[in-house]
Coordinates of C-alpha atoms and ligand atoms in Angstrom, one line a residue:
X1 CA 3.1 -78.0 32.6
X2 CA 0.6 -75.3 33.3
X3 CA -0.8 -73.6 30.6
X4 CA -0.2 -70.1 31.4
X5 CA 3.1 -70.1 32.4
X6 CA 4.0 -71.8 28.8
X7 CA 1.8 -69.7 26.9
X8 CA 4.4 -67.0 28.3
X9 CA 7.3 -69.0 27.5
X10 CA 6.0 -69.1 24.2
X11 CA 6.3 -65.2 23.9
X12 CA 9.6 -65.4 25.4
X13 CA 10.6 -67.4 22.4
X14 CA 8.6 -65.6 19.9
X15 CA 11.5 -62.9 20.3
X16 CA 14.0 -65.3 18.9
X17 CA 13.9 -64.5 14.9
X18 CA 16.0 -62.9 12.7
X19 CA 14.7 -61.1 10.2
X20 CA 12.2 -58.4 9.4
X21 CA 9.7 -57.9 6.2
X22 CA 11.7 -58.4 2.8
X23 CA 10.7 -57.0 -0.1
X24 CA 7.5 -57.5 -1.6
X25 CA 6.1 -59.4 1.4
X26 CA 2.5 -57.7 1.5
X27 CA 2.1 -55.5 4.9
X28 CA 0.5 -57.2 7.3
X29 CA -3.4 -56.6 8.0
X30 CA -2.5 -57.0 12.2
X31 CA 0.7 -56.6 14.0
X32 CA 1.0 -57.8 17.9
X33 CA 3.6 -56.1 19.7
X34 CA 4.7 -57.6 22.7
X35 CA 6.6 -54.5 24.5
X36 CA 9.8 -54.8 27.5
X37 CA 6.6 -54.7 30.0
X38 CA 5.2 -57.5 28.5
X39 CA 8.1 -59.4 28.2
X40 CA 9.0 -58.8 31.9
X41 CA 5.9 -59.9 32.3
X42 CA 6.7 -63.0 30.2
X43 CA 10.3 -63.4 31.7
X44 CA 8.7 -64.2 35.4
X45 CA 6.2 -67.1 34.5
X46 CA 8.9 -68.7 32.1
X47 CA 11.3 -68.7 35.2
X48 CA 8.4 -70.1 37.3
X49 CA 7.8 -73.0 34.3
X50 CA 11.9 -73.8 34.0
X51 CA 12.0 -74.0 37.9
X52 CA 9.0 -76.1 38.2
X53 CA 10.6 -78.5 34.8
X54 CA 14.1 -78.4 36.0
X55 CA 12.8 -79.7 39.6
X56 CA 11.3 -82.2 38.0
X57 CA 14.4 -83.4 36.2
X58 CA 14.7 -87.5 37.0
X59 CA 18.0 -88.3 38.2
X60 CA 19.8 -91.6 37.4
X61 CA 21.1 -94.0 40.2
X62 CA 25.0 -93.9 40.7
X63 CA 27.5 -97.0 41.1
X64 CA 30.8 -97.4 40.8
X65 CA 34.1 -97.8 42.7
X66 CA 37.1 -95.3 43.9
X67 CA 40.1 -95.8 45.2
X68 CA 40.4 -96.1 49.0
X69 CA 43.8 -96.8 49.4
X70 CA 44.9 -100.1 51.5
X71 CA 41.4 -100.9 51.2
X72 CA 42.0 -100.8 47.6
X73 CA 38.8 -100.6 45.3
X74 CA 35.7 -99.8 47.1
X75 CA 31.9 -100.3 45.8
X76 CA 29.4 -97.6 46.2
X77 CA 26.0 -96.8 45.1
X78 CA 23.8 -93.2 45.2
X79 CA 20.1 -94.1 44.4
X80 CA 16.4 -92.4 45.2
X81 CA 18.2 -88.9 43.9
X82 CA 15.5 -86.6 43.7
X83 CA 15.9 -82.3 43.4
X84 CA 15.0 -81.2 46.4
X85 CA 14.7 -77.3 45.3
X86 CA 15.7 -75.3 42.2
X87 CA 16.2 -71.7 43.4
X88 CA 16.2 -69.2 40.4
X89 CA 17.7 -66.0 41.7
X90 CA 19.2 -64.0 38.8
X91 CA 17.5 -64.1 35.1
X92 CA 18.2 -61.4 32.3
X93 CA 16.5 -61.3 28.9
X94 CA 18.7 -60.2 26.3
X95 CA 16.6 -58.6 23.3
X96 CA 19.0 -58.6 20.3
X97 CA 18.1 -56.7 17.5
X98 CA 17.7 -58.7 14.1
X99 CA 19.6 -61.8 16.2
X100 CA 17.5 -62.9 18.8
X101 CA 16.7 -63.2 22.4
X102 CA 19.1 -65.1 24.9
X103 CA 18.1 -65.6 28.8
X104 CA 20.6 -65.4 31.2
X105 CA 20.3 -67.4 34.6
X106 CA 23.0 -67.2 36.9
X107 CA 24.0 -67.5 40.3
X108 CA 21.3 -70.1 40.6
X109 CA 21.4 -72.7 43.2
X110 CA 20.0 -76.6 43.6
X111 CA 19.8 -79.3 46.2
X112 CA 20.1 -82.5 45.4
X113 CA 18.8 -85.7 47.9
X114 CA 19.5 -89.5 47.7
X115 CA 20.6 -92.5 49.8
X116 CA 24.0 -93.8 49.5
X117 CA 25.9 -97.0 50.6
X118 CA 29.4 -98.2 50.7
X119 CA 31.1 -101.7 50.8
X120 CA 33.6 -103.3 51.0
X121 CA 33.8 -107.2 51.8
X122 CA 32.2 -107.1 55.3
X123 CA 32.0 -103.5 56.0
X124 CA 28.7 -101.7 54.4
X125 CA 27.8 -98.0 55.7
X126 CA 24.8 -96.5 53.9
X127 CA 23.0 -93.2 55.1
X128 CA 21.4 -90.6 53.6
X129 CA 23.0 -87.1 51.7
X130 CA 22.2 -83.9 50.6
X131 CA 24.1 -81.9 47.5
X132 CA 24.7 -78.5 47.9
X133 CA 24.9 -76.8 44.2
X134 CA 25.8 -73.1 44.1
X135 CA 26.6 -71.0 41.5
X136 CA 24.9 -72.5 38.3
X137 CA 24.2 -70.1 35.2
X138 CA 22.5 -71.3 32.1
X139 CA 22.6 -69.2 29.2
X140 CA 19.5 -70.2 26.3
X141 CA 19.2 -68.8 22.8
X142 CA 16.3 -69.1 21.3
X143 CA 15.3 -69.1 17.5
X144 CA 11.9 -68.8 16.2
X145 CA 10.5 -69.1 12.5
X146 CA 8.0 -69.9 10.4
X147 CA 6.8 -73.1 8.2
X148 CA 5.6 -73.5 5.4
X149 CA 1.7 -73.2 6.3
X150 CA 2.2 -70.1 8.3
X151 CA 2.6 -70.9 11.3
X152 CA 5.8 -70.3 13.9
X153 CA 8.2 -72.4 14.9
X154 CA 10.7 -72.4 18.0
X155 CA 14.0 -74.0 19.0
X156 CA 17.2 -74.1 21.1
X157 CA 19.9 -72.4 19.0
X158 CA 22.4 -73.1 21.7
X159 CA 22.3 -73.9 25.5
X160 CA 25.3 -74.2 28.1
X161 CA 25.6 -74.1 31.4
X162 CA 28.1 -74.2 34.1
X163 CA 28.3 -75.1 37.7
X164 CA 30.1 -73.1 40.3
X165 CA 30.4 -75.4 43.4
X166 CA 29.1 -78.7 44.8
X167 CA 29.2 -79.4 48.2
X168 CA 28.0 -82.8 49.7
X169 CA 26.8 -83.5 53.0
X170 CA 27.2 -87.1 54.4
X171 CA 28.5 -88.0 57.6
X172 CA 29.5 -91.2 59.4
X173 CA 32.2 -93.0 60.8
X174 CA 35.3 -93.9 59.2
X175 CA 35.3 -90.3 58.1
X176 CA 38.4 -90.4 56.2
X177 CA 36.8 -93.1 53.8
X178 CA 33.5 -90.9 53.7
X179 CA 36.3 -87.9 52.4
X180 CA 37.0 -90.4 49.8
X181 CA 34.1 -91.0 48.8
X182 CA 32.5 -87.6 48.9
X183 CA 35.2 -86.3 46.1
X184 CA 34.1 -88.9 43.8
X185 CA 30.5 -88.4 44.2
X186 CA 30.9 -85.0 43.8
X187 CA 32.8 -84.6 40.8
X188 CA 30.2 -87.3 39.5
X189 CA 27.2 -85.7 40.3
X190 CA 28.5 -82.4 38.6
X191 CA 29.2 -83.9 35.3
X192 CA 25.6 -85.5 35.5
X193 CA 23.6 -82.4 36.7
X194 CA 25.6 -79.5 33.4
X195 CA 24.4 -82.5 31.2
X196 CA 20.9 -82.7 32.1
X197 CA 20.3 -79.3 32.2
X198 CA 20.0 -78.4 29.0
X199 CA 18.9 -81.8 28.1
X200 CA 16.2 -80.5 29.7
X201 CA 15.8 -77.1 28.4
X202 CA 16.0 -78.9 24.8
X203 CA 13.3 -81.5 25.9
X204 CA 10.6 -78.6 27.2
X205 CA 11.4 -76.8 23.9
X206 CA 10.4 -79.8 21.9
X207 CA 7.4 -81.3 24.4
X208 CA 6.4 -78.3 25.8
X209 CA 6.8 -75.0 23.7
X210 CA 6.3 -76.4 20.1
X211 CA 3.0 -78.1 20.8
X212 CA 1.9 -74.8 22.5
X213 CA 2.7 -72.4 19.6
X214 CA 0.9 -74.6 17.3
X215 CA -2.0 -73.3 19.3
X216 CA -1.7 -70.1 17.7
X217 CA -4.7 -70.2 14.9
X218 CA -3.6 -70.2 11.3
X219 CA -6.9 -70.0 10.0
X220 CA -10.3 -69.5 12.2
X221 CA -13.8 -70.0 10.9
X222 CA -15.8 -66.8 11.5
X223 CA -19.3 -68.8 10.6
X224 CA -20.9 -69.9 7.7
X225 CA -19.9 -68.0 5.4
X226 CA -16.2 -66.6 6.4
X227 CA -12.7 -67.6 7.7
X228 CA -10.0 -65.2 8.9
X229 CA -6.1 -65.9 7.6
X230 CA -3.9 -65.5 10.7
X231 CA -1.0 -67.0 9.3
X232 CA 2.4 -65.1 9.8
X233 CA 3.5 -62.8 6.6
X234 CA 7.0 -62.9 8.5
X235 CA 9.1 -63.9 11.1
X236 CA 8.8 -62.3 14.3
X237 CA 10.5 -58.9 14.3
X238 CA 13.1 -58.2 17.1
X239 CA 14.2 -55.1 18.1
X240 CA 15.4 -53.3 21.1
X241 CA 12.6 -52.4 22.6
X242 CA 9.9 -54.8 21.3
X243 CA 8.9 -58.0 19.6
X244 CA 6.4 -57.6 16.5
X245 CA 4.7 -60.7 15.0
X246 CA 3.3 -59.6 11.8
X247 CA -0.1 -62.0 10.5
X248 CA -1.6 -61.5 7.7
X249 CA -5.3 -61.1 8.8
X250 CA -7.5 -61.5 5.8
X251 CA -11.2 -62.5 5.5
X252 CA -11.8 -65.1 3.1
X253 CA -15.1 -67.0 1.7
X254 CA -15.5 -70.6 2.7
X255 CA -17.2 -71.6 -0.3
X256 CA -15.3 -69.0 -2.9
X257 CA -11.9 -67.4 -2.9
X258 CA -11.7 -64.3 -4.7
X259 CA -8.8 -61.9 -5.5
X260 CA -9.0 -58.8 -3.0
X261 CA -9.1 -55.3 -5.4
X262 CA -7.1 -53.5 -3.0
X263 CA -3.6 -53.7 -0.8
X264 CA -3.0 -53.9 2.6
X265 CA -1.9 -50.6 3.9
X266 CA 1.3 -50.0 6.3
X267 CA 1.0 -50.0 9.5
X268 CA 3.0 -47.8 12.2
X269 CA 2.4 -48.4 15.7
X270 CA 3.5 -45.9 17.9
X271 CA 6.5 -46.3 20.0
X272 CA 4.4 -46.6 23.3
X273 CA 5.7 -49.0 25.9
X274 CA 3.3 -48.3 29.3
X275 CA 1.2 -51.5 28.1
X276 CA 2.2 -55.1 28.0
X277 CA 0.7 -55.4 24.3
X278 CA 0.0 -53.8 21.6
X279 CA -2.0 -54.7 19.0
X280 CA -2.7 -53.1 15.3
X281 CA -5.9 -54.3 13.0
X282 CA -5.5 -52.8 10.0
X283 CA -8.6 -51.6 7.5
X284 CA -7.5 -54.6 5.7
X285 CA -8.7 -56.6 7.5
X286 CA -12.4 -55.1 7.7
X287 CA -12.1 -54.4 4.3
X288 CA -11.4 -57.8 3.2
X289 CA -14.2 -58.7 5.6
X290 CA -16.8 -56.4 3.9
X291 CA -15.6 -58.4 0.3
X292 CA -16.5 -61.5 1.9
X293 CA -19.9 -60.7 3.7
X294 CA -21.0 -58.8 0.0
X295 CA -20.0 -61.0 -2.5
X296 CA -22.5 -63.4 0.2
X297 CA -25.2 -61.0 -0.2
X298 CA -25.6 -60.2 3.6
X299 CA -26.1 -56.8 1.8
X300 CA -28.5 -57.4 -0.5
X301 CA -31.9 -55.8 1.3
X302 CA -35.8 -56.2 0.0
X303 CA -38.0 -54.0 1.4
X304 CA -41.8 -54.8 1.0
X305 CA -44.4 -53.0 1.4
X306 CA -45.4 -52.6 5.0
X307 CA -42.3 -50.0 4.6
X308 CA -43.4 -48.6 1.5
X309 CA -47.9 -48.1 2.1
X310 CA -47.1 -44.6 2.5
X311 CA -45.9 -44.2 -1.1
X312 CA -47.9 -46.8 -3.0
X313 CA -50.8 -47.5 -1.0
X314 CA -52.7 -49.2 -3.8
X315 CA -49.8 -51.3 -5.3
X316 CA -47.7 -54.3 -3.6
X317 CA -44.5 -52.7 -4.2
X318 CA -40.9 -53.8 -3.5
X319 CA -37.3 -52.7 -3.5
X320 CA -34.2 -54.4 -3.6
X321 CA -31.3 -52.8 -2.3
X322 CA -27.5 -53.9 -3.1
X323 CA -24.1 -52.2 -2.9
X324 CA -22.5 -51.2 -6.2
X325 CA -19.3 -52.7 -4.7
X326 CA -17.8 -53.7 -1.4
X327 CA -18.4 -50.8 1.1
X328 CA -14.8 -49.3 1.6
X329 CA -13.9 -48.8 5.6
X330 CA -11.6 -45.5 6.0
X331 CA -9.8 -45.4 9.5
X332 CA -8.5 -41.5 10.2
X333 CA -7.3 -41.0 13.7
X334 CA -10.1 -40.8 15.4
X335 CA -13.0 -42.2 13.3
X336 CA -13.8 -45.0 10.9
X337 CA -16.4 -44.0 8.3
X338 CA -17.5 -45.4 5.4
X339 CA -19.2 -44.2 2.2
X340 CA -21.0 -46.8 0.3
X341 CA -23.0 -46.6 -2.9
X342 CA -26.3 -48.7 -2.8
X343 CA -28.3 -49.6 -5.7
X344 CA -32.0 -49.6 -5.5
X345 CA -34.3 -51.3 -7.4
X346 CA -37.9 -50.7 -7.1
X347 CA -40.7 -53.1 -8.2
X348 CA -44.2 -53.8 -8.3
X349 CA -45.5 -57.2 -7.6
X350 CA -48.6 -58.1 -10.4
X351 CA -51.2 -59.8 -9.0
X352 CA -50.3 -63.1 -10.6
X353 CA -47.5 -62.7 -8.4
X354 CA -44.6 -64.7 -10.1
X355 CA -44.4 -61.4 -12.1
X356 CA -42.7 -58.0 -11.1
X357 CA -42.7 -55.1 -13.3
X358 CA -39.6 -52.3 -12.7
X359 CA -40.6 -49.3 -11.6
X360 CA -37.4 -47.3 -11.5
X361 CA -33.6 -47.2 -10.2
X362 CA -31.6 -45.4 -7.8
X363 CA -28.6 -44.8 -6.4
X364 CA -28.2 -43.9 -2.5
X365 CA -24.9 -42.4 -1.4
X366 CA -24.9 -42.0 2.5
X367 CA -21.6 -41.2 4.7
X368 CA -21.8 -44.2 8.0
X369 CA -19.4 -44.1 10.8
X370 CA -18.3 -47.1 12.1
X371 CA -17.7 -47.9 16.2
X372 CA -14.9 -50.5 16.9
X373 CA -14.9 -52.3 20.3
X374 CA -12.8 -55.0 21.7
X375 CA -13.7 -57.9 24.3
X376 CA -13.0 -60.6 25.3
X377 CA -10.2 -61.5 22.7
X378 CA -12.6 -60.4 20.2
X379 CA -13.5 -57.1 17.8
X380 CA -16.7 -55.4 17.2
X381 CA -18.4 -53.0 15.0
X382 CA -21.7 -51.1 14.8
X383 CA -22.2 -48.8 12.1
X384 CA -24.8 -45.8 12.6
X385 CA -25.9 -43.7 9.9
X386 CA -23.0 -40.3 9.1
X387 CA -25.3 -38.5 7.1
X388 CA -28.5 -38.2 5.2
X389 CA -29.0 -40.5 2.0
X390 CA -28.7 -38.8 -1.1
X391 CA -30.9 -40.4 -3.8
X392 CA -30.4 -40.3 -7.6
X393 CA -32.6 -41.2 -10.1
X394 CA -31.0 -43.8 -12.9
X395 CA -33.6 -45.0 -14.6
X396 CA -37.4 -44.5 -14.4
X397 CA -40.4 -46.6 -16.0
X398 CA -42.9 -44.7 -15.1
X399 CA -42.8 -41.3 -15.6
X400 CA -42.3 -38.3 -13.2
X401 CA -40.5 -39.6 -10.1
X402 CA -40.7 -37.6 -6.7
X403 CA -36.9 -37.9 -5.6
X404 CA -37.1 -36.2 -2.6
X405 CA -40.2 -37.9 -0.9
X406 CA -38.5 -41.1 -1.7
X407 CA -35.3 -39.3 -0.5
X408 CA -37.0 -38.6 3.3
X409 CA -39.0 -41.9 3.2
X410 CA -35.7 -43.9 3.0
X411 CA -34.2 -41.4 5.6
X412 CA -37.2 -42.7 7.8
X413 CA -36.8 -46.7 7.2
X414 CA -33.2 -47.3 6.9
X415 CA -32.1 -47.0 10.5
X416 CA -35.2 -49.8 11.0
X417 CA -34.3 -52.2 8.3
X418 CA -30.9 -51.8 7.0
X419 CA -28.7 -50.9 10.5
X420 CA -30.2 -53.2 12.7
X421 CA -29.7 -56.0 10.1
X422 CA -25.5 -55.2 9.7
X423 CA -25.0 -54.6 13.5
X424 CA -26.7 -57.9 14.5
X425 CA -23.8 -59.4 12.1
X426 CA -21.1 -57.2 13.5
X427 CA -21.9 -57.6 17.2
X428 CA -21.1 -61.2 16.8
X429 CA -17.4 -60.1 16.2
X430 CA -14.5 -62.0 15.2
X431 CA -12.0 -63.4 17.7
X432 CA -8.0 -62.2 17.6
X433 CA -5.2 -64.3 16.9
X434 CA -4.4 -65.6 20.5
X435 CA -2.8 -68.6 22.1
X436 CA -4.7 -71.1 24.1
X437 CA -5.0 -69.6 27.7
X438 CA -3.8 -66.3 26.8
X439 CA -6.1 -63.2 27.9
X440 CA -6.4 -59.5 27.3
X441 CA -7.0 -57.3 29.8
X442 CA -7.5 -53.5 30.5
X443 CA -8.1 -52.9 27.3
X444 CA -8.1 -49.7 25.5
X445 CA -8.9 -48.9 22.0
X446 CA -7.6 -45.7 19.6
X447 CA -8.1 -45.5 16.1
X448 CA -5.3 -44.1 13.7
X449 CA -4.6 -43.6 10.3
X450 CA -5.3 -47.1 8.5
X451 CA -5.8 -49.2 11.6
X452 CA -7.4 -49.5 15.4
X453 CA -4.9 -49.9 17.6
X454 CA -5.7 -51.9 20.9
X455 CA -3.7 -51.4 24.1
X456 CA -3.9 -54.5 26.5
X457 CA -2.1 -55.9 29.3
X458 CA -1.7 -59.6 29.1
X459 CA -3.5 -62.4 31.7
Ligands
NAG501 C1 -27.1 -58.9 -4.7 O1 -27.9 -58.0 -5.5 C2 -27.3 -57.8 -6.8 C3 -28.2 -56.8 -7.6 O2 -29.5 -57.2 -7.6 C4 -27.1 -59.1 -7.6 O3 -26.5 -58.8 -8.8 C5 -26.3 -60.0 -6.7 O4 -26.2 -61.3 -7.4 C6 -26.9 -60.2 -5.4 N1 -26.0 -61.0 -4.6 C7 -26.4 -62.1 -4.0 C8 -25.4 -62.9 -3.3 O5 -27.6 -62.5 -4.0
NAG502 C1 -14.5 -37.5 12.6 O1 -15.5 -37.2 11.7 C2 -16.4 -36.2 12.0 C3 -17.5 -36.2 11.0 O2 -17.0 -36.3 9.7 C4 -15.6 -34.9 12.0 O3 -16.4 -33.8 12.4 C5 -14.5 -35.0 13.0 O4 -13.7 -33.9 12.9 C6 -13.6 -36.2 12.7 N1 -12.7 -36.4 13.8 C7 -11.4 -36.4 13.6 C8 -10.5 -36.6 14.8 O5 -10.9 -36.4 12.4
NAG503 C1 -49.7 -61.2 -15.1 O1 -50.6 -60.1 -15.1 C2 -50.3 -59.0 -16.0 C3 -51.3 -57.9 -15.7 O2 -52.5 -58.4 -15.4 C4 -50.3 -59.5 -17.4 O3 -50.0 -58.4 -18.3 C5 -49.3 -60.6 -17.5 O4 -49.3 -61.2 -18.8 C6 -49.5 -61.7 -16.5 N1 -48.5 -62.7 -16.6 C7 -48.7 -64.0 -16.6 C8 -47.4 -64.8 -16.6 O5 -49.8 -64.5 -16.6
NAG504 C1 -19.8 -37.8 2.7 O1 -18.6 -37.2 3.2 C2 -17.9 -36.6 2.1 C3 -16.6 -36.1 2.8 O2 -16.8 -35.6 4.1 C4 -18.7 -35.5 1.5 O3 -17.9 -34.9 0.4 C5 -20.0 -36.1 0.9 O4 -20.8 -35.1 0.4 C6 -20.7 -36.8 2.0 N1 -21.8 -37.5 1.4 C7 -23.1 -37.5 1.9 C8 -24.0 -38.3 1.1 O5 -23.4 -36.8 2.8

């Protein structure tokens, strides 16, 4: 099966659940909203897939007798059937709220081919046929959950399907035993093809669909030091004009799991439906991120003194920067800032060089804003400096302490030390909870209150 087409299967049975968020399930840190678009979308390459299955569909060989009658009980055979073509002309998708999805196909129609052969003690005919199959409708309902670890799960609630007409073509002499024939092998090959048909359907689900979903990531590693928690909070969310899958979306250390101080806000996507899919990151998600990458000391900063000459041109002097706790990411619509509090620690390095004597502290409050980007099935940031840094003075060892030349020197260096270091670790992003073979594209980005919302259609 191609990859593509099932990847969109997969989203036509990811509107199957029934349920939404209980109580006390955290909100989720990203929400993917697949919208009518996207399942139309969706609904075309999973009739392509079904075609392309159901023409592959293997056909057993036929034997048997009927009733001819002087000739009394005649022999015949049907083997080499093959499907010929599976034309798909009418398919519905049935979004039911809380309940599920059901797709409709009717008015469908098949061709069937084979050789066939009659006997009957020295008279054998044997020829070709062709089965005309009109009017078949399949109606699928589709369930999707999730296990235990997180991940979803899909299955064939209930499948039936009906056949309108069958109409062989065989022709021969001894015509009237042909007639004969023809109504058995009819009424035969009708009874085979509604039973294999949702065999079928049942059979993709298991070997095609399942397999496929498990390619959704449940947990991703970022790099060395983080992974990302993508598995579902809840079941997929169906309502009448969209499918949400909720994930919970949290940063976590590889080596050390810690609690995270703070809760996942809501998130409420707007009720925009020109896209194929829309997708909510939450603050959570970079705030869990910024726990992470901190409690790692990726923001831990020593400056020496090539930065610092200026100030102490006769000492080797250092200073050790480190945020008093995770920097906090606020998304308003419109902007993502961030405020953090730095602690500074300056010291001078004694000639015997093992030893450091303090100098003083300080605390640096600056206001960032924060630039969120999308690519590639992945998110970036870059954070460039809001406002000045405001320096206070905590603690001094030696005496009178010029804030404000320290206060413009810092202005001066931190967009050479401190930025560049960050955005080289945010510009390697971190990639979005897709399936295998599933792309974003036309992509659009808005931020709103507590999350980034990212338009996309889907590839
Ligand atoms: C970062 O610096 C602070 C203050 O000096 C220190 O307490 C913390 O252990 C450092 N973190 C890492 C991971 O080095
Ligand atoms: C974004 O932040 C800037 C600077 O704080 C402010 O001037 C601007 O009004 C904000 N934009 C919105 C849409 O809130
Ligand atoms: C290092 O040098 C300083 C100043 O010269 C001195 O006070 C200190 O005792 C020395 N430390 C060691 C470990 O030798
Ligand atoms: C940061 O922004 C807040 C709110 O806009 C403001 O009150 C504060 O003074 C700013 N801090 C700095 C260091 O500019």
């Amino acid at each position: 099966m191609m990859a593509r087409p099932c990847c969109v299967v997969v989203v036509l049975l990811l509107l199957a659940e029934v349920s939404s968020l209980g109580e006390g399930v955290p909100n989720p840190g990203f929400v993917a909203r697949i919208t009518r678009k996207g399942l139309e979308y969706a609904r075309q390459y999973g009739m392509a897939t079904l075609k392309k299955e159901l023409s592959n569909v293997n056909l057993p060989d036929l034997s048997g007798s009927f009733k001819a009658g002087w000739m009394g009980s005649v022999r015949y055979e049907c083997r080499s059937l093959r499907i010929r073509s599976f034309q798909l002309r009418n398919s519905d998708l049935h979004l039911r709220p809380s309940q599920g999805v059901t797709a409709s196909l009717s008015n469908n129609y098949m061709s069937v081919s084979g050789n066939w052969k009659v006997e009957k003690g020295f008279i054998t005919l044997e020829g070709t046929f062709v089965l005309s199959v009109d009017g078949i409708s399949i109606s699928i309902s589709l369930t999707l959950g999730k296990d235990q670890s997180g991940r979803p799960t899909a299955s064939v609630a209930h499948c039936s399907n009906a056949i309108g007409h069958v109409s062989i073509d065989i022709s021969g002499q001894l015509s009237w035993l042909l007639n004969l024939f023809r109504a058995t092998i009819e009424s035969k090959l009708k009874n085979i093809l509604t039973q294999k048909i949702c065999e079928m359907v049942r059979s993709s689900t298991t070997s095609h669909l399942e397999p496929y979903l498990r390619t959704l990531p449940v947990t991703l590693a970022i790099d060395q030091i983080a992974g990302i928690d993508y598995s579902l909070v809840g079941a997929p969310r169906v309502t009448s004009r969209a499918l949400d899958t909720p994930f919970k979306g949290k940063f976590f250390g590889l080596r050390q799991r810690f609690r995270v101080p703070f809760r996942s806000p809501s998130v409420k996507l707007p009720w925009e439906h020109d896209r194929m899919a829309y997708i909510a990151v939450s603050q959570y998600v970079f705030n869990t991120a910024s726990q992470v990458y901190r409690q790692a000391g990726l923001m831990n900063f020593t400056i020496r003194n090539e930065h610092l000459a200026r100030l102490y041109p006769n000492m080797e002097v250092g200073l050790e920067l480190s945020p008093e706790s995770a920097p906090f990411l606020t998304f308003t619509p419109g902007n993502v800032t961030l405020m953090p509090v730095m602690n500074i620690e300056a010291f001078a390095l004694l000639p015997n060089a093992s030893d450091r004597s303090p100098l003083f502290q300080l605390r640096a409050r600056t206001n960032i804003s924060a630039t969120i980007s999308v690519s590639s099935g992945k998110i970036f940031g870059s954070l460039s400096p809001g406002s000045k840094l405001e320096l206070e003075l905590k603690h001094s060892h030696i005496g009178f302490f010029n804030v404000g030349l320290m206060e413009s020197i810092f202005n001066y260096y931190a967009p050479y030390v401190v930025y560049p270091s960050i955005n080289a670790k945010l510009k390697e992003g971190f990639p979005l909870p897709l399936p295998r073979d599933t792309y974003l594209n036309s992509l659009q980005l808005q931020i709103l209150q507590n999350f980034v919302l990212i338009k996309a259609d889907i590839d």
